[in-house]
Amino acid sequence: MRATTDALPSPPDSRPARRWRLRGKMPPSVRVLLVVVVAAGAAVVAACAVRVAGEPLEHGAVLLVLTAGILLAELFPIRFPGNAEETSFSTSFAFAVMATHGPEYAVLVASGCLIAADAIRRRPAVKVAYNAGQYAISWGAAGLAYLGLAGGPPDELTALGSTELLALLPAGVVHGLVNGSLAPLPGVLLSGGSVREQLRRDRGFVVVTTLLLVALAPIVVVVAANDLWLVPLFGVPLIGIQLASRQLIMDEQRARIDTLTGALTRRELETQLGRRLAGHGPVPAVVVVDLVDFSDVNDALGHRVGDAVLTTVAARLAVAAAEEGPVARVAGDRFALLCAAPRVELAAELLARVLERPVTVENLELDVRAAMGLALGPADSATQLLREAEIALRAAKDRGQPRLRFEADLHAEAADRLALASDLRRAIGAGELVVHYQPKLDIRSGALAGVEALVRWDRPGHGLVPPDAFIGLAERTGLIRPLTSAVLGAAIRDQAAWAADGLQVPVAVNLSARALHAGVVAEVRTLLAGAAGALELEITETTVMRDPERDLVVLEGLAALGVRLSVDDFGTGHSSLAYLARLPVAALKIDRAFVGGLDAETANRSIVSTTVELGHQLGLEVVAEGVEDDATLATLRALGCDLAQGYGIARPMPAGAVPEWAAARAARVSA
Ligand code: C2E
Ligand code: CA
Ligand code: CA
């Protein structure tokens, strides 16, 4: 095994005329290292050449076969994926040469073959020079160790005994130590990493693998001494070892590098962060970047597009943060940057800026919205700092802010939210949810056309909690399904009670995106058995844009049960009416943001009138939400809107109040 480096800067292209001109920036430290190593290597080679010059060459055929083995192994090295270094089996053969022909030949043949192989593979000249230099030094050092223990080469190969062959092992350790120290040095200097850290990691690895390969050398020698023709047989186990070690290296790599994006893994980030927290360098900070609504991209456009977005985002973040620190992918659509605490705001700004441009995938321009959480050290552990950044991220998302820095208060807030979530779970089971109903009016006749079920939480000690305070939480925690079931159940029961009272009224229930799943069809089918009137489900525009194909199946299943579907909060999403018309929906509810200031020639007025017109052309009933006064109602009537709902007509009321309200309304209509 030998390690070589690929970390030196490459010339801009590899046309021969330019190969000797180095354009990449090389810091002075690397330049000095290069000169020293190449000069020392050349001196070692020269000394060896002088020592063997004039001496007759014994066992030429053996040397030839072993040299061929070295060259072949050099031409097919084991590359560490994602890493600058590579390794090869040339080591086994070169140590065999050390035993059969002496260390001088080992140095000359090993360095010569490396240069030849690198030249054939057209590696840049600087890299060839550095690798040959450090290689000659490593072999020279190993050779000295060997000479000290075993002396020079024997006259007869069969005279090689266990003393000589076992001396190869300590020589192998020396080779591994020197080679494992020198090979990664340029890369470490260039990346500005910790030399000691890198050496510790790389050198151990190189020494161990070198020893494994050196152990093969005595066998090669014994076989070569017996029958040269058997030497090529070594190719078979070597290929096996090569494949196995490749796999090992890849496994190790996978634990550190995310295979999809090339960013670090969470584990590796935690390791590096932990080191910085414990070290003496600048206090570290973490920026966690989360792609908002990324699951929508995945659901709607497929995982291939999703993966492409993640890869692009990872690449952009890595480039933007190159000066600040490493970027890791810490969860599906979540990245984290490790940087120095004083620069954390700047780093976050850099990351935000590169995400402003849309990501283009397969001719689609996708806007990526990101939320960020920042957390600054010191911290007890890497896990803690990351968690703090993620708490800040959660809070930023909840508050609709692009980014937030962690503070102790957020801990309490996060704890509150957790408590709220577990309390909500209990509340659903304990029947603390109550459903109020808000009438919808037929604008033309003034008659009651239906009611919308709106949930509240009668939370002990908190009064009646409005849905905005817990629907989002329920959606994020998976509680939305039991919540929806509870509301559906209550709505059907209340409707039956009104019917028993002589009031037939359609009831509408809100269905969140997260509650729109295949199981809901079966659930509604069962519920409808006990229904005393029509059921309507309100889905938001964005709901059906999520995964149109899968959702369409569910929506059609619901429609087939006779459930009326309406699009809620229309105008707040990006869907076109033409698209919505392909869905089995019967009505549009214009969002209350557009229902106001309708009397004059306002933008709202034209939005409402166009929506009414287009909706009608597509055969949809149009409902206006948030109608707060009679003037608005009059304008809506003039614009041809079908139904109206709002505080101006009635506020949501408990189920028990509905029959009385309906009776009063009916009396007004007939009057
Ligand atoms: P939404 O579906 O748009 O429901 C209408 C909301 O507007 C209700 O708020 C209602 O009280 C309010 N509103 C009605 N008329 C007016 C008006 O004239 N002016 C103004 N400013 N507001 C008016 P509420 O009950 O607080 O519900 C808020 C949201 O919570 C609902 O918006 C809906 O998205 C969600 N929600 C309520 N109940 C459920 C439920 O059972 N399941 C699901 N998934 N979501 C629900
Ligand atoms: Ca609604
Ligand atoms: Ca609405």
XYZ file of C-alpha atoms and ligand atoms in Angstrom, residues 438 452-456 467-468 471 480 483 487 510 512 538 568-569 592 625-628 646-647 652, ligand 1:
71
model
C -71.306 29.476 10.694
C -69.548 25.435 7.981
C -68.206 23.435 10.887
C -65.394 25.297 12.687
C -63.578 23.585 15.497
C -62.624 25.119 18.849
C -58.421 26.818 15.664
C -55.566 28.971 14.347
C -54.615 23.391 13.570
C -54.925 16.313 12.219
C -58.994 15.843 14.859
C -65.036 17.157 13.723
C -62.646 21.641 6.541
C -56.509 19.827 5.658
C -63.670 22.282 2.045
C -61.429 27.056 0.281
C -59.431 30.281 0.555
C -61.930 36.826 2.837
C -66.198 34.486 2.743
C -65.734 37.183 5.359
C -68.772 39.265 4.451
C -68.850 41.771 7.284
C -69.346 36.200 7.298
C -69.739 38.038 10.591
C -69.962 30.897 14.183
P -61.604 29.060 7.221
O -61.908 27.702 6.741
O -61.289 30.080 6.195
O -62.814 29.455 8.115
C -63.332 30.716 8.145
C -62.750 31.503 9.255
O -63.091 32.864 9.068
C -63.332 31.123 10.625
O -62.332 31.357 11.588
C -64.412 32.145 10.784
O -64.757 32.364 12.144
C -63.756 33.353 10.202
N -64.727 34.331 9.732
C -66.026 34.101 9.353
N -66.601 35.226 8.958
C -65.695 36.208 9.097
C -65.716 37.621 8.863
O -66.712 38.212 8.449
N -64.578 38.304 9.104
C -63.462 37.682 9.566
N -62.386 38.431 9.785
N -63.407 36.357 9.806
C -64.508 35.624 9.567
P -61.984 30.259 12.616
O -63.183 29.541 13.057
O -61.107 30.904 13.609
O -61.172 29.255 11.749
C -59.959 29.611 11.242
C -59.417 28.555 10.325
O -59.146 27.360 11.049
C -60.403 28.136 9.265
O -60.373 29.027 8.247
C -59.870 26.799 8.889
O -58.808 26.962 7.982
C -59.323 26.274 10.181
N -60.270 25.338 10.755
C -61.325 25.583 11.543
N -61.911 24.430 11.862
C -61.257 23.435 11.256
C -61.402 22.016 11.186
O -62.302 21.423 11.745
N -60.477 21.322 10.457
C -59.493 21.956 9.801
N -58.656 21.229 9.100
N -59.324 23.270 9.830
C -60.209 24.020 10.547
